[in-house]
Every structure is written in C-alpha cells, then in structure tokens.
mmCIF file of C-alpha atoms and ligand atoms in Angstrom:
data_model
loop_
_atom_site.group_PDB
_atom_site.id
_atom_site.type_symbol
_atom_site.label_atom_id
_atom_site.label_comp_id
_atom_site.label_asym_id
_atom_site.label_seq_id
_atom_site.Cartn_x
_atom_site.Cartn_y
_atom_site.Cartn_z
ATOM 1 C CA MET C 83 -50.155 4.369 47.751
ATOM 2 C CA GLU C 84 -52.818 1.827 46.862
ATOM 3 C CA LYS C 85 -54.923 4.426 45.116
ATOM 4 C CA LYS C 86 -52.146 4.936 42.591
ATOM 5 C CA ARG C 87 -52.274 1.344 41.366
ATOM 6 C CA THR C 88 -53.017 1.298 37.699
ATOM 7 C CA GLN C 89 -54.822 -1.443 35.822
ATOM 8 C CA PHE C 90 -54.121 -3.076 32.528
ATOM 9 C CA SER C 91 -56.808 -2.001 30.135
ATOM 10 C CA SER C 92 -57.187 -5.440 28.607
ATOM 11 C CA LYS C 93 -56.088 -9.031 28.706
ATOM 12 C CA ILE C 94 -53.583 -8.381 25.961
ATOM 13 C CA GLY C 95 -52.045 -5.623 28.089
ATOM 14 C CA PHE C 96 -51.303 -8.144 30.815
ATOM 15 C CA ILE C 97 -50.080 -10.785 28.380
ATOM 16 C CA LEU C 98 -47.713 -8.379 26.648
ATOM 17 C CA ALA C 99 -46.316 -6.969 29.860
ATOM 18 C CA ALA C 100 -45.858 -10.412 31.402
ATOM 19 C CA ALA C 101 -44.373 -11.804 28.180
ATOM 20 C CA GLY C 102 -42.115 -8.751 27.880
ATOM 21 C CA SER C 103 -40.811 -9.531 31.331
ATOM 22 C CA ALA C 104 -40.515 -13.260 30.672
ATOM 23 C CA VAL C 105 -38.919 -13.173 27.228
ATOM 24 C CA GLY C 106 -35.426 -11.821 27.556
ATOM 25 C CA LEU C 107 -31.812 -12.782 27.917
ATOM 26 C CA GLY C 108 -33.008 -15.831 29.824
ATOM 27 C CA ASN C 109 -34.462 -17.253 26.624
ATOM 28 C CA ILE C 110 -31.951 -16.146 24.045
ATOM 29 C CA TRP C 111 -28.700 -16.151 25.967
ATOM 30 C CA ARG C 112 -29.119 -18.333 29.061
ATOM 31 C CA PHE C 113 -31.303 -21.206 27.850
ATOM 32 C CA PRO C 114 -29.110 -22.232 24.885
ATOM 33 C CA TYR C 115 -25.871 -22.230 26.857
ATOM 34 C CA LEU C 116 -27.391 -24.285 29.681
ATOM 35 C CA ALA C 117 -28.925 -26.722 27.202
ATOM 36 C CA ALA C 118 -25.563 -27.028 25.430
ATOM 37 C CA LYS C 119 -23.805 -27.670 28.716
ATOM 38 C CA TYR C 120 -26.272 -30.022 30.381
ATOM 39 C CA GLY C 121 -26.781 -32.630 27.703
ATOM 40 C CA GLY C 122 -28.952 -30.952 25.030
ATOM 41 C CA GLY C 123 -32.136 -33.003 24.651
ATOM 42 C CA THR C 124 -31.928 -34.177 28.240
ATOM 43 C CA PHE C 125 -32.002 -30.604 29.460
ATOM 44 C CA LEU C 126 -34.719 -29.587 27.006
ATOM 45 C CA PHE C 127 -36.925 -32.465 28.116
ATOM 46 C CA THR C 128 -36.429 -31.744 31.846
ATOM 47 C CA TYR C 129 -37.062 -28.058 31.307
ATOM 48 C CA VAL C 130 -40.288 -28.500 29.368
ATOM 49 C CA ILE C 131 -41.704 -30.933 31.942
ATOM 50 C CA LEU C 132 -40.861 -28.563 34.798
ATOM 51 C CA ALA C 133 -42.200 -25.496 33.003
ATOM 52 C CA LEU C 134 -45.516 -27.130 32.158
ATOM 53 C CA THR C 135 -46.120 -28.449 35.671
ATOM 54 C CA VAL C 136 -44.436 -26.587 38.522
ATOM 55 C CA GLY C 137 -43.835 -23.492 36.416
ATOM 56 C CA PHE C 138 -47.432 -23.129 35.320
ATOM 57 C CA ALA C 139 -48.783 -23.711 38.850
ATOM 58 C CA LEU C 140 -46.455 -21.088 40.274
ATOM 59 C CA LEU C 141 -47.247 -18.560 37.563
ATOM 60 C CA VAL C 142 -50.948 -18.883 38.303
ATOM 61 C CA SER C 143 -50.394 -18.769 42.083
ATOM 62 C CA GLU C 144 -48.320 -15.621 42.024
ATOM 63 C CA THR C 145 -50.611 -13.770 39.672
ATOM 64 C CA ALA C 146 -53.641 -14.806 41.711
ATOM 65 C CA LEU C 147 -52.035 -13.670 44.966
ATOM 66 C CA GLY C 148 -51.160 -10.338 43.421
ATOM 67 C CA ARG C 149 -54.652 -9.926 41.982
ATOM 68 C CA LYS C 150 -56.371 -10.918 45.211
ATOM 69 C CA THR C 151 -54.322 -8.716 47.517
ATOM 70 C CA GLY C 152 -53.637 -5.912 45.035
ATOM 71 C CA ASN C 153 -50.245 -5.455 46.580
ATOM 72 C CA ASN C 154 -46.507 -6.058 46.528
ATOM 73 C CA PRO C 155 -45.237 -9.419 47.830
ATOM 74 C CA ILE C 156 -44.198 -8.182 51.265
ATOM 75 C CA LYS C 157 -47.668 -6.746 51.896
ATOM 76 C CA ALA C 158 -49.427 -9.618 50.128
ATOM 77 C CA TYR C 159 -47.862 -12.077 52.559
ATOM 78 C CA LYS C 160 -48.814 -9.776 55.429
ATOM 79 C CA ILE C 161 -52.418 -9.400 54.288
ATOM 80 C CA LEU C 162 -52.796 -13.143 54.081
ATOM 81 C CA GLY C 163 -51.536 -13.352 57.642
ATOM 82 C CA ALA C 164 -48.605 -15.588 56.869
ATOM 83 C CA LYS C 165 -46.311 -14.561 59.699
ATOM 84 C CA LYS C 166 -44.133 -17.642 59.499
ATOM 85 C CA LEU C 167 -43.705 -17.224 55.781
ATOM 86 C CA LYS C 168 -42.745 -13.570 56.028
ATOM 87 C CA ILE C 169 -39.340 -14.408 54.609
ATOM 88 C CA GLY C 170 -41.067 -15.400 51.352
ATOM 89 C CA GLY C 171 -42.353 -11.869 50.830
ATOM 90 C CA TRP C 172 -38.936 -10.400 51.481
ATOM 91 C CA LEU C 173 -37.161 -12.899 49.257
ATOM 92 C CA ASN C 174 -39.608 -12.134 46.462
ATOM 93 C CA SER C 175 -38.656 -8.478 46.777
ATOM 94 C CA ILE C 176 -34.916 -8.822 47.224
ATOM 95 C CA ILE C 177 -34.242 -11.291 44.398
ATOM 96 C CA PRO C 178 -34.947 -8.824 41.549
ATOM 97 C CA MET C 179 -32.621 -6.332 43.226
ATOM 98 C CA LEU C 180 -29.850 -8.920 43.089
ATOM 99 C CA ILE C 181 -30.586 -10.022 39.528
ATOM 100 C CA VAL C 182 -30.873 -6.648 37.866
ATOM 101 C CA PRO C 183 -27.178 -5.660 38.366
ATOM 102 C CA TYR C 184 -25.793 -8.713 36.589
ATOM 103 C CA TYR C 185 -28.623 -8.643 34.040
ATOM 104 C CA CYS C 186 -27.343 -5.183 33.105
ATOM 105 C CA VAL C 187 -23.823 -6.564 32.709
ATOM 106 C CA VAL C 188 -25.010 -8.976 30.006
ATOM 107 C CA GLY C 189 -27.267 -6.253 28.579
ATOM 108 C CA GLY C 190 -24.084 -4.182 28.287
ATOM 109 C CA TRP C 191 -22.368 -6.952 26.306
ATOM 110 C CA VAL C 192 -25.323 -6.915 23.897
ATOM 111 C CA CYS C 193 -25.016 -3.121 23.524
ATOM 112 C CA LYS C 194 -21.323 -3.469 22.725
ATOM 113 C CA TYR C 195 -21.977 -6.083 20.028
ATOM 114 C CA LEU C 196 -24.769 -4.013 18.543
ATOM 115 C CA PHE C 197 -22.451 -1.029 18.478
ATOM 116 C CA GLU C 198 -19.807 -3.008 16.582
ATOM 117 C CA TYR C 199 -22.401 -4.138 14.024
ATOM 118 C CA LEU C 200 -23.664 -0.596 13.592
ATOM 119 C CA ARG C 201 -20.242 0.767 12.857
ATOM 120 C CA GLY C 202 -19.582 -2.005 10.391
ATOM 121 C CA SER C 203 -16.830 -3.823 12.251
ATOM 122 C CA SER C 204 -18.642 -7.112 12.623
ATOM 123 C CA GLN C 205 -15.637 -8.935 11.152
ATOM 124 C CA ILE C 206 -13.585 -8.618 14.327
ATOM 125 C CA LEU C 207 -16.357 -10.193 16.391
ATOM 126 C CA THR C 208 -15.737 -13.517 14.702
ATOM 127 C CA GLN C 209 -12.251 -13.881 16.152
ATOM 128 C CA ASP C 210 -12.163 -16.622 18.761
ATOM 129 C CA THR C 211 -10.554 -14.483 21.411
ATOM 130 C CA TYR C 212 -12.576 -11.338 20.812
ATOM 131 C CA PHE C 213 -15.196 -11.981 23.456
ATOM 132 C CA SER C 214 -12.788 -13.122 26.167
ATOM 133 C CA ASN C 215 -10.556 -10.112 25.527
ATOM 134 C CA PHE C 216 -13.533 -7.780 25.682
ATOM 135 C CA ILE C 217 -14.863 -9.037 29.021
ATOM 136 C CA ALA C 218 -11.355 -9.017 30.492
ATOM 137 C CA ASN C 219 -10.842 -5.359 29.545
ATOM 138 C CA PRO C 220 -10.525 -3.129 32.641
ATOM 139 C CA ILE C 221 -12.940 -0.446 31.400
ATOM 140 C CA SER C 222 -15.084 -1.510 28.451
ATOM 141 C CA PRO C 223 -17.507 -3.980 30.175
ATOM 142 C CA ALA C 224 -18.165 -1.454 32.949
ATOM 143 C CA PHE C 225 -18.775 1.298 30.409
ATOM 144 C CA TRP C 226 -21.348 -0.762 28.494
ATOM 145 C CA LEU C 227 -22.998 -1.851 31.719
ATOM 146 C CA VAL C 228 -23.529 1.811 32.577
ATOM 147 C CA VAL C 229 -25.025 2.435 29.119
ATOM 148 C CA PHE C 230 -27.556 -0.378 29.539
ATOM 149 C CA ALA C 231 -28.390 0.508 33.158
ATOM 150 C CA VAL C 232 -28.990 4.144 32.252
ATOM 151 C CA LEU C 233 -31.279 3.137 29.359
ATOM 152 C CA THR C 234 -33.324 1.025 31.776
ATOM 153 C CA PHE C 235 -33.372 3.850 34.310
ATOM 154 C CA ILE C 236 -34.658 6.367 31.773
ATOM 155 C CA VAL C 237 -37.586 4.165 30.807
ATOM 156 C CA VAL C 238 -38.499 3.322 34.400
ATOM 157 C CA ILE C 239 -38.379 6.906 35.536
ATOM 158 C CA LYS C 240 -40.524 8.044 32.652
ATOM 159 C CA GLY C 241 -42.891 5.155 33.096
ATOM 160 C CA VAL C 242 -43.472 4.848 29.362
ATOM 161 C CA GLU C 243 -45.339 1.547 29.649
ATOM 162 C CA LYS C 244 -47.581 2.416 26.750
ATOM 163 C CA GLY C 245 -44.651 2.958 24.416
ATOM 164 C CA ILE C 246 -43.017 -0.258 25.480
ATOM 165 C CA GLU C 247 -46.244 -2.188 25.032
ATOM 166 C CA LYS C 248 -46.738 -0.830 21.564
ATOM 167 C CA VAL C 249 -43.178 -1.506 20.491
ATOM 168 C CA SER C 250 -43.223 -5.061 21.832
ATOM 169 C CA LYS C 251 -46.244 -5.819 19.703
ATOM 170 C CA ILE C 252 -44.158 -5.156 16.614
ATOM 171 C CA LEU C 253 -40.701 -6.255 17.709
ATOM 172 C CA MET C 254 -41.501 -9.573 19.362
ATOM 173 C CA PRO C 255 -42.955 -11.104 16.173
ATOM 174 C CA ILE C 256 -39.904 -9.829 14.237
ATOM 175 C CA LEU C 257 -37.647 -11.563 16.756
ATOM 176 C CA VAL C 258 -39.504 -14.834 16.180
ATOM 177 C CA VAL C 259 -39.269 -14.517 12.393
ATOM 178 C CA ILE C 260 -35.536 -13.775 12.528
ATOM 179 C CA ALA C 261 -34.976 -16.694 14.919
ATOM 180 C CA ILE C 262 -36.819 -19.058 12.554
ATOM 181 C CA PHE C 263 -34.853 -17.762 9.598
ATOM 182 C CA ILE C 264 -31.485 -18.176 11.353
ATOM 183 C CA SER C 265 -32.420 -21.644 12.623
ATOM 184 C CA ILE C 266 -33.322 -22.840 9.135
ATOM 185 C CA TYR C 267 -30.154 -21.390 7.704
ATOM 186 C CA GLY C 268 -28.069 -22.911 10.510
ATOM 187 C CA LEU C 269 -29.665 -26.316 10.027
ATOM 188 C CA MET C 270 -28.716 -26.330 6.349
ATOM 189 C CA THR C 271 -25.038 -25.907 7.180
ATOM 190 C CA PRO C 272 -22.963 -29.106 7.029
ATOM 191 C CA GLY C 273 -22.527 -30.658 10.460
ATOM 192 C CA ALA C 274 -25.596 -28.991 11.927
ATOM 193 C CA ILE C 275 -27.821 -32.064 11.901
ATOM 194 C CA GLU C 276 -25.633 -33.692 14.515
ATOM 195 C CA GLY C 277 -26.235 -30.629 16.660
ATOM 196 C CA LEU C 278 -29.971 -30.844 16.051
ATOM 197 C CA LYS C 279 -29.950 -34.441 17.258
ATOM 198 C CA TYR C 280 -28.001 -33.444 20.337
ATOM 199 C CA TYR C 281 -30.513 -30.702 21.049
ATOM 200 C CA ILE C 282 -33.785 -32.556 20.642
ATOM 201 C CA ILE C 283 -33.095 -36.215 21.401
ATOM 202 C CA PRO C 284 -32.731 -36.831 25.150
ATOM 203 C CA ASP C 285 -29.838 -39.034 26.188
ATOM 204 C CA PHE C 286 -30.657 -40.102 29.707
ATOM 205 C CA SER C 287 -27.161 -41.322 30.421
ATOM 206 C CA LYS C 288 -26.359 -37.618 30.653
ATOM 207 C CA PHE C 289 -29.087 -37.032 33.227
ATOM 208 C CA SER C 290 -27.975 -35.964 36.693
ATOM 209 C CA ILE C 291 -29.250 -33.986 39.640
ATOM 210 C CA MET C 292 -27.436 -30.964 38.207
ATOM 211 C CA THR C 293 -29.659 -31.194 35.127
ATOM 212 C CA VAL C 294 -32.707 -30.787 37.344
ATOM 213 C CA ILE C 295 -31.163 -27.981 39.407
ATOM 214 C CA ALA C 296 -30.074 -26.095 36.306
ATOM 215 C CA ALA C 297 -33.416 -26.631 34.559
ATOM 216 C CA MET C 298 -35.324 -25.532 37.639
ATOM 217 C CA GLY C 299 -33.228 -22.404 38.071
ATOM 218 C CA GLN C 300 -33.782 -21.633 34.392
ATOM 219 C CA MET C 301 -37.517 -22.139 34.746
ATOM 220 C CA PHE C 302 -37.749 -19.566 37.561
ATOM 221 C CA TYR C 303 -35.528 -17.164 35.704
ATOM 222 C CA SER C 304 -37.156 -17.442 32.329
ATOM 223 C CA LEU C 305 -40.750 -17.311 33.515
ATOM 224 C CA SER C 306 -39.914 -14.487 35.960
ATOM 225 C CA ILE C 307 -41.291 -16.405 38.920
ATOM 226 C CA GLY C 308 -40.235 -16.363 42.559
ATOM 227 C CA MET C 309 -39.441 -12.695 42.461
ATOM 228 C CA GLY C 310 -42.507 -10.615 42.845
ATOM 229 C CA ILE C 311 -42.945 -9.594 39.215
ATOM 230 C CA LEU C 312 -46.230 -11.408 38.800
ATOM 231 C CA PHE C 313 -47.516 -10.276 42.163
ATOM 232 C CA THR C 314 -47.163 -6.753 40.872
ATOM 233 C CA TYR C 315 -48.559 -7.454 37.411
ATOM 234 C CA GLY C 316 -51.358 -9.572 38.871
ATOM 235 C CA SER C 317 -52.313 -6.666 41.069
ATOM 236 C CA TYR C 318 -52.768 -4.556 37.936
ATOM 237 C CA MET C 319 -55.059 -7.158 36.373
ATOM 238 C CA LYS C 320 -58.801 -6.696 36.141
ATOM 239 C CA LYS C 321 -60.826 -9.286 38.006
ATOM 240 C CA VAL C 322 -62.813 -10.222 34.924
ATOM 241 C CA VAL C 323 -59.863 -11.436 32.880
ATOM 242 C CA ASP C 324 -59.532 -15.196 32.380
ATOM 243 C CA MET C 325 -56.244 -15.556 34.180
ATOM 244 C CA GLU C 326 -55.348 -19.124 33.374
ATOM 245 C CA LYS C 327 -55.782 -18.615 29.674
ATOM 246 C CA ALA C 328 -53.709 -15.439 29.737
ATOM 247 C CA ILE C 329 -50.963 -17.174 31.667
ATOM 248 C CA SER C 330 -50.823 -20.193 29.423
ATOM 249 C CA GLN C 331 -50.287 -17.848 26.495
ATOM 250 C CA VAL C 332 -47.386 -16.203 28.302
ATOM 251 C CA GLU C 333 -45.893 -19.574 29.113
ATOM 252 C CA ILE C 334 -46.227 -20.914 25.570
ATOM 253 C CA MET C 335 -44.615 -17.804 24.140
ATOM 254 C CA ASP C 336 -41.732 -17.939 26.577
ATOM 255 C CA THR C 337 -41.013 -21.636 26.051
ATOM 256 C CA LEU C 338 -41.313 -21.329 22.290
ATOM 257 C CA ILE C 339 -38.792 -18.506 22.099
ATOM 258 C CA ALA C 340 -36.340 -20.386 24.342
ATOM 259 C CA PHE C 341 -36.736 -23.454 22.141
ATOM 260 C CA LEU C 342 -36.152 -21.398 18.996
ATOM 261 C CA ALA C 343 -33.071 -19.771 20.491
ATOM 262 C CA GLY C 344 -31.644 -23.215 21.222
ATOM 263 C CA LEU C 345 -32.492 -24.298 17.698
ATOM 264 C CA MET C 346 -30.718 -21.274 16.365
ATOM 265 C CA ILE C 347 -27.577 -21.597 18.470
ATOM 266 C CA ILE C 348 -26.844 -25.270 19.254
ATOM 267 C CA PRO C 349 -26.755 -26.745 15.721
ATOM 268 C CA ALA C 350 -24.745 -23.658 14.710
ATOM 269 C CA VAL C 351 -22.224 -24.444 17.446
ATOM 270 C CA PHE C 352 -21.705 -27.878 15.904
ATOM 271 C CA ALA C 353 -21.428 -26.443 12.422
ATOM 272 C CA PHE C 354 -19.311 -23.362 13.066
ATOM 273 C CA SER C 355 -17.337 -23.848 16.271
ATOM 274 C CA GLY C 356 -17.224 -27.582 16.822
ATOM 275 C CA LYS C 357 -18.570 -29.695 19.655
ATOM 276 C CA ASP C 358 -15.886 -28.545 22.075
ATOM 277 C CA SER C 359 -17.558 -25.168 22.370
ATOM 278 C CA LEU C 360 -20.633 -26.691 24.003
ATOM 279 C CA ASN C 361 -19.194 -25.876 27.399
ATOM 280 C CA ALA C 362 -18.549 -22.236 26.580
ATOM 281 C CA GLY C 363 -21.172 -21.164 29.125
ATOM 282 C CA ALA C 364 -22.136 -17.491 29.310
ATOM 283 C CA SER C 365 -20.123 -16.645 26.213
ATOM 284 C CA LEU C 366 -21.817 -19.118 23.846
ATOM 285 C CA MET C 367 -24.187 -16.708 22.084
ATOM 286 C CA PHE C 368 -21.498 -14.046 21.724
ATOM 287 C CA ILE C 369 -19.001 -16.450 20.185
ATOM 288 C CA THR C 370 -21.259 -18.471 17.898
ATOM 289 C CA MET C 371 -23.722 -15.989 16.461
ATOM 290 C CA PRO C 372 -21.182 -13.586 14.891
ATOM 291 C CA LYS C 373 -19.704 -16.567 13.035
ATOM 292 C CA VAL C 374 -23.110 -17.541 11.685
ATOM 293 C CA PHE C 375 -23.840 -13.983 10.548
ATOM 294 C CA ASN C 376 -20.426 -13.673 8.992
ATOM 295 C CA SER C 377 -21.142 -16.593 6.702
ATOM 296 C CA LEU C 378 -24.395 -15.038 5.497
ATOM 297 C CA GLN C 379 -24.864 -12.631 2.677
ATOM 298 C CA LEU C 380 -25.939 -9.350 4.253
ATOM 299 C CA GLY C 381 -24.664 -10.882 7.512
ATOM 300 C CA GLY C 382 -23.572 -7.529 8.889
ATOM 301 C CA PHE C 383 -27.095 -6.221 8.547
ATOM 302 C CA ILE C 384 -28.834 -9.334 9.880
ATOM 303 C CA GLY C 385 -26.410 -9.484 12.822
ATOM 304 C CA GLY C 386 -27.193 -5.875 13.635
ATOM 305 C CA VAL C 387 -30.939 -6.538 13.550
ATOM 306 C CA PHE C 388 -30.467 -9.640 15.702
ATOM 307 C CA PHE C 389 -28.555 -7.839 18.431
ATOM 308 C CA LEU C 390 -31.022 -4.955 18.314
ATOM 309 C CA LEU C 391 -33.882 -7.339 18.999
ATOM 310 C CA VAL C 392 -31.942 -9.104 21.760
ATOM 311 C CA LEU C 393 -31.293 -5.701 23.259
ATOM 312 C CA PHE C 394 -34.967 -4.914 23.128
ATOM 313 C CA ALA C 395 -35.971 -8.211 24.746
ATOM 314 C CA ALA C 396 -33.340 -7.625 27.443
ATOM 315 C CA LEU C 397 -34.529 -4.100 28.036
ATOM 316 C CA THR C 398 -38.180 -5.036 28.602
ATOM 317 C CA SER C 399 -37.064 -7.637 31.149
ATOM 318 C CA ALA C 400 -34.623 -5.310 32.902
ATOM 319 C CA ILE C 401 -37.389 -2.718 33.076
ATOM 320 C CA SER C 402 -39.708 -5.187 34.794
ATOM 321 C CA LEU C 403 -36.968 -6.120 37.264
ATOM 322 C CA MET C 404 -36.225 -2.525 38.080
ATOM 323 C CA GLU C 405 -39.878 -1.466 38.053
ATOM 324 C CA CYS C 406 -40.802 -4.071 40.658
ATOM 325 C CA SER C 407 -37.914 -3.092 42.885
ATOM 326 C CA VAL C 408 -38.866 0.568 42.552
ATOM 327 C CA ALA C 409 -42.522 -0.212 43.389
ATOM 328 C CA THR C 410 -41.476 -2.144 46.496
ATOM 329 C CA LEU C 411 -39.125 0.601 47.691
ATOM 330 C CA MET C 412 -41.817 3.244 47.139
ATOM 331 C CA GLU C 413 -44.422 1.336 49.086
ATOM 332 C CA GLN C 414 -42.226 0.066 51.885
ATOM 333 C CA PHE C 415 -40.347 3.294 52.568
ATOM 334 C CA HIS C 416 -42.977 5.795 51.412
ATOM 335 C CA ILE C 417 -40.637 7.536 49.003
ATOM 336 C CA SER C 418 -41.241 9.025 45.568
ATOM 337 C CA ARG C 419 -40.707 7.126 42.281
ATOM 338 C CA LYS C 420 -37.741 9.383 41.520
ATOM 339 C CA LYS C 421 -35.998 8.658 44.799
ATOM 340 C CA ALA C 422 -36.684 4.942 44.577
ATOM 341 C CA ALA C 423 -35.363 4.818 40.994
ATOM 342 C CA LEU C 424 -32.259 6.735 42.037
ATOM 343 C CA ALA C 425 -31.632 4.351 44.921
ATOM 344 C CA MET C 426 -31.989 1.432 42.513
ATOM 345 C CA ILE C 427 -29.627 2.785 39.877
ATOM 346 C CA ILE C 428 -27.005 3.403 42.557
ATOM 347 C CA GLU C 429 -27.399 -0.170 43.758
ATOM 348 C CA MET C 430 -27.287 -1.505 40.192
ATOM 349 C CA LEU C 431 -24.033 0.293 39.466
ATOM 350 C CA ALA C 432 -22.474 -0.486 42.850
ATOM 351 C CA LEU C 433 -22.980 -4.220 42.312
ATOM 352 C CA GLY C 434 -22.930 -4.256 38.515
ATOM 353 C CA ILE C 435 -19.537 -2.569 38.021
ATOM 354 C CA PRO C 436 -17.588 -5.127 40.100
ATOM 355 C CA ILE C 437 -19.541 -7.963 38.433
ATOM 356 C CA SER C 438 -18.736 -6.573 34.975
ATOM 357 C CA LEU C 439 -15.029 -6.538 35.861
ATOM 358 C CA GLY C 440 -15.129 -10.045 37.308
ATOM 359 C CA TYR C 441 -13.552 -11.571 34.198
ATOM 360 C CA GLY C 442 -10.583 -9.206 34.231
ATOM 361 C CA VAL C 443 -9.162 -6.973 36.933
ATOM 362 C CA LEU C 444 -11.458 -8.420 39.597
ATOM 363 C CA GLY C 445 -11.034 -11.967 38.357
ATOM 364 C CA TRP C 446 -9.303 -12.864 41.618
ATOM 365 C CA ILE C 447 -12.588 -12.543 43.515
ATOM 366 C CA GLN C 448 -14.095 -15.998 43.159
ATOM 367 C CA PRO C 449 -16.792 -16.794 45.709
ATOM 368 C CA LEU C 450 -17.372 -20.579 45.771
ATOM 369 C CA GLY C 451 -14.881 -20.825 42.922
ATOM 370 C CA MET C 452 -17.167 -18.950 40.511
ATOM 371 C CA THR C 453 -16.829 -15.681 38.652
ATOM 372 C CA LEU C 454 -18.885 -12.902 40.228
ATOM 373 C CA LEU C 455 -21.552 -13.128 37.525
ATOM 374 C CA ASP C 456 -21.949 -16.885 37.892
ATOM 375 C CA PHE C 457 -22.036 -16.479 41.648
ATOM 376 C CA PHE C 458 -24.911 -13.995 41.625
ATOM 377 C CA ASP C 459 -26.691 -16.063 39.020
ATOM 378 C CA PHE C 460 -26.292 -19.225 41.094
ATOM 379 C CA VAL C 461 -27.301 -17.703 44.435
ATOM 380 C CA THR C 462 -30.454 -16.088 43.066
ATOM 381 C CA ASN C 463 -31.651 -18.784 40.656
ATOM 382 C CA SER C 464 -30.607 -21.983 42.308
ATOM 383 C CA CYS C 465 -30.768 -21.044 46.002
ATOM 384 C CA MET C 466 -33.105 -18.137 46.696
ATOM 385 C CA MET C 467 -35.820 -18.660 44.078
ATOM 386 C CA PRO C 468 -36.666 -22.248 45.026
ATOM 387 C CA ILE C 469 -37.125 -21.078 48.628
ATOM 388 C CA SER C 470 -39.290 -18.111 47.701
ATOM 389 C CA ALA C 471 -41.347 -20.306 45.354
ATOM 390 C CA LEU C 472 -41.786 -22.851 48.132
ATOM 391 C CA CYS C 473 -43.078 -20.106 50.410
ATOM 392 C CA THR C 474 -45.581 -19.031 47.771
ATOM 393 C CA ALA C 475 -46.703 -22.624 47.362
ATOM 394 C CA LEU C 476 -47.164 -22.955 51.132
ATOM 395 C CA LEU C 477 -49.048 -19.691 51.208
ATOM 396 C CA ILE C 478 -51.524 -20.996 48.667
ATOM 397 C CA ILE C 479 -52.375 -24.251 50.451
HETATM 398 N N1 LIG G 548 -37.416 -13.649 32.529
HETATM 399 C C1 LIG G 548 -36.395 -12.774 32.070
HETATM 400 C C2 LIG G 548 -35.593 -13.441 30.989
HETATM 401 O O1 LIG G 548 -35.867 -14.521 30.585
HETATM 402 C C3 LIG G 548 -35.486 -12.330 33.153
HETATM 403 C C4 LIG G 548 -36.189 -11.839 34.314
HETATM 404 C C5 LIG G 548 -36.022 -12.464 35.474
HETATM 405 C C6 LIG G 548 -37.040 -10.759 34.223
HETATM 406 C C7 LIG G 548 -36.698 -12.050 36.549
HETATM 407 C C8 LIG G 548 -37.717 -10.356 35.285
HETATM 408 C C9 LIG G 548 -37.562 -11.010 36.453
HETATM 409 O O2 LIG G 548 -34.646 -12.885 30.529
#
C-alpha cells in the first residue's frame, strides 16, 4: 500500500489540507459555546496558552512522526518499536471513527438551517423553541444527518482533494470576512459591549479545573490532534518543507477563526438573547445567529451565506476524519477504498442515527447523565485524546 501514498505538491497544499481539517465546527460551533459556558475571558485565556504551548508541540510531533515513518499511526508506532505504547497507535485510529458520527449529526443541523434559509423561511428559525423542537423531532435530525454523511461519503469515495483544496482557497477567506462583518455589526448593538468584556477579560474567580479540562479537550478537537490526522498528512509531506513554519500558520489560522467566532457569537448573545443563554451549550450558535441575521437588512441572504460557509468548513473537517479512518482500514485490513468507505458510512449511520435522536425519542438513554452527543464528545475529547496525546509525547522522548 505504501507505494500508493501521494504527496502534497507544495507547502501550501499541506497548510490548506491541515487547516481545512482544523477549521470546522470546532471553531465556529464548539469554541463559542464552551467559552460562553466556562467564564468567557477565563476560558479564552486558558485555551490560547494551551494551544500555543502543548498544542503546538503536539502538532509538530504528530506531523514529524507521520513524515518520518510515512505511515498511519498504528504502523508508525510499530515502526518506532514502541510496543508498550501500542495503545497510542490504536487510540489515534479509533478516535476519528468515534467522532465522525456525532460530527455528522451537527453537520446535519447546519444543513437543515441552510435549507430553511434557502427556501426563505428564516423567520421561523428565530423562535426560541425552534431549535429544541427540531432536535427532539423523531425523524428530522436523523434525515439531515444522513444528508451530511452521504455528502462526506461522496467526496471521500471520489477523492476529489484537488477540488476541495481549490474551493477552500476561496471560501475560507470569505468565511473570515463574513465573521468580521458580523462581529462588528454585533458589537454595535446595544448591550453587546458587556458581552465583549465577558469574552475578552479573564475573571479568575471563575477559573476551575473544569476550565482546563474543557479548554484542553477543545484544543485537541480544534487542532485535530490526538487522532491520527496529522500522522497521515505528515506522511504526505515532502521532506524539504519547513514544517514548523507551516504548522504555525495552521495554528494561527485555527485560533484566529475560533476567536472570531466567539467575537461574533458571545456579544450577540448578550445583545439578542440575554446573559441567561450563556449556558445554552450545543445549541448556542443555532439559537443566537438566526436572531442576529433577522435584525439585519438582507439578513435572510447573509444568514444563508453564513450557514453555507459553516457547512463547507464542517465538510472539509468531516472529510479528513473519514479519510483517515478509511486510510487506516485500507492499510490494516488490506481492503479497497470503496469497501473501507462503505464500512465507514455504515458505522457512521449506525452510531450517528441514535445520537441524532438523543434529544427526542432516545432521550432516555443518558450515559453518565449526558445526552448521547455530549457523551461521545466527552469520551473522545476529554478522556481518549489526552491519553493518545500522552502516548505520542512519550514516543517522541
Ligand atoms: N478540527 C475540526 C474542527 O475544529 C474537527 C476535527 C476533529 C477534524 C478531529 C478532524 C479531526 O471542527
């Protein structure tokens, strides 16, 4: 299989692919709701410190291991003779398989919102109960999950990396411009300045061990570390490329977009929904943003463009999650890309459908007192990724 390994043609190819994987729902959906929940500035501060230190070191380590061994994590660990750390290689491979099903659930929510904007019914999205009714519906969330999962599947099976790379070059800058525009607009709304203060000024009385755990989980998630993605991408990287420089660009881009998303959403929460909504969790973006768009002239159009770009960012990340899982299955079980992709889509639907219904008909299933989505999110980000990252760190020393 090794002979099939492709290479990025240039540094920018690596940067775009890695940034496409890194920038996604983690930045636009997950970061703002965690920051809102865990004390605003306190969370932001903890996150940035972690990302610039531990995060950067791990990004470089994983890419270097992938580039050196030219292989998937399971084999990379094997090549380096780390018998005792074998679990690290497996964890790195299993985590994306557990993330991608619930990632597709949220991707499905984005598709649904985009659909409503496209057909001109953005007004109903501003109702307070719209989102909770939608996710509690017995069919709709599962339907939209399937739509998103199939979109991801089509791209992975076709392997249209070139197309994706080209499109990200255009769409990512548009996403940044729209985020800046919405942030400025949001900040000019009465009440927003209080939100801005909450978001950027740390209040250490709010600091707790949970802040660190949440920020660390977010760092792994957002930078796509601890799950084999960078092993794979590193293995596609030419040896002449200045790796550290390329990685710092990826990291800056990822952190900047997360920061902008927070800037766009948190002050708007203060202005449009009131402070009480800070704890809304996973639903924050879906409840607040339609209200912001509704108050704008041409809001229906801007909202549509916004959700389209979120969908695109989500899709490039979901593709990287699925692509890595497919690559691992192909190499470990010596099966074709088609078979591996089929196995993955079956797994994604088998886990994703129950997760998507976890706010409604399957709401009674509450492992550790959490909804199914929160449970998968917690187990992968806060439990498994720190262990797999620790293994990688041990492997390096
Ligand atoms: N980093 C992506 C995001 O922020 C999610 C992701 C996680 C992608 C893990 C690939 C691997 O949305």
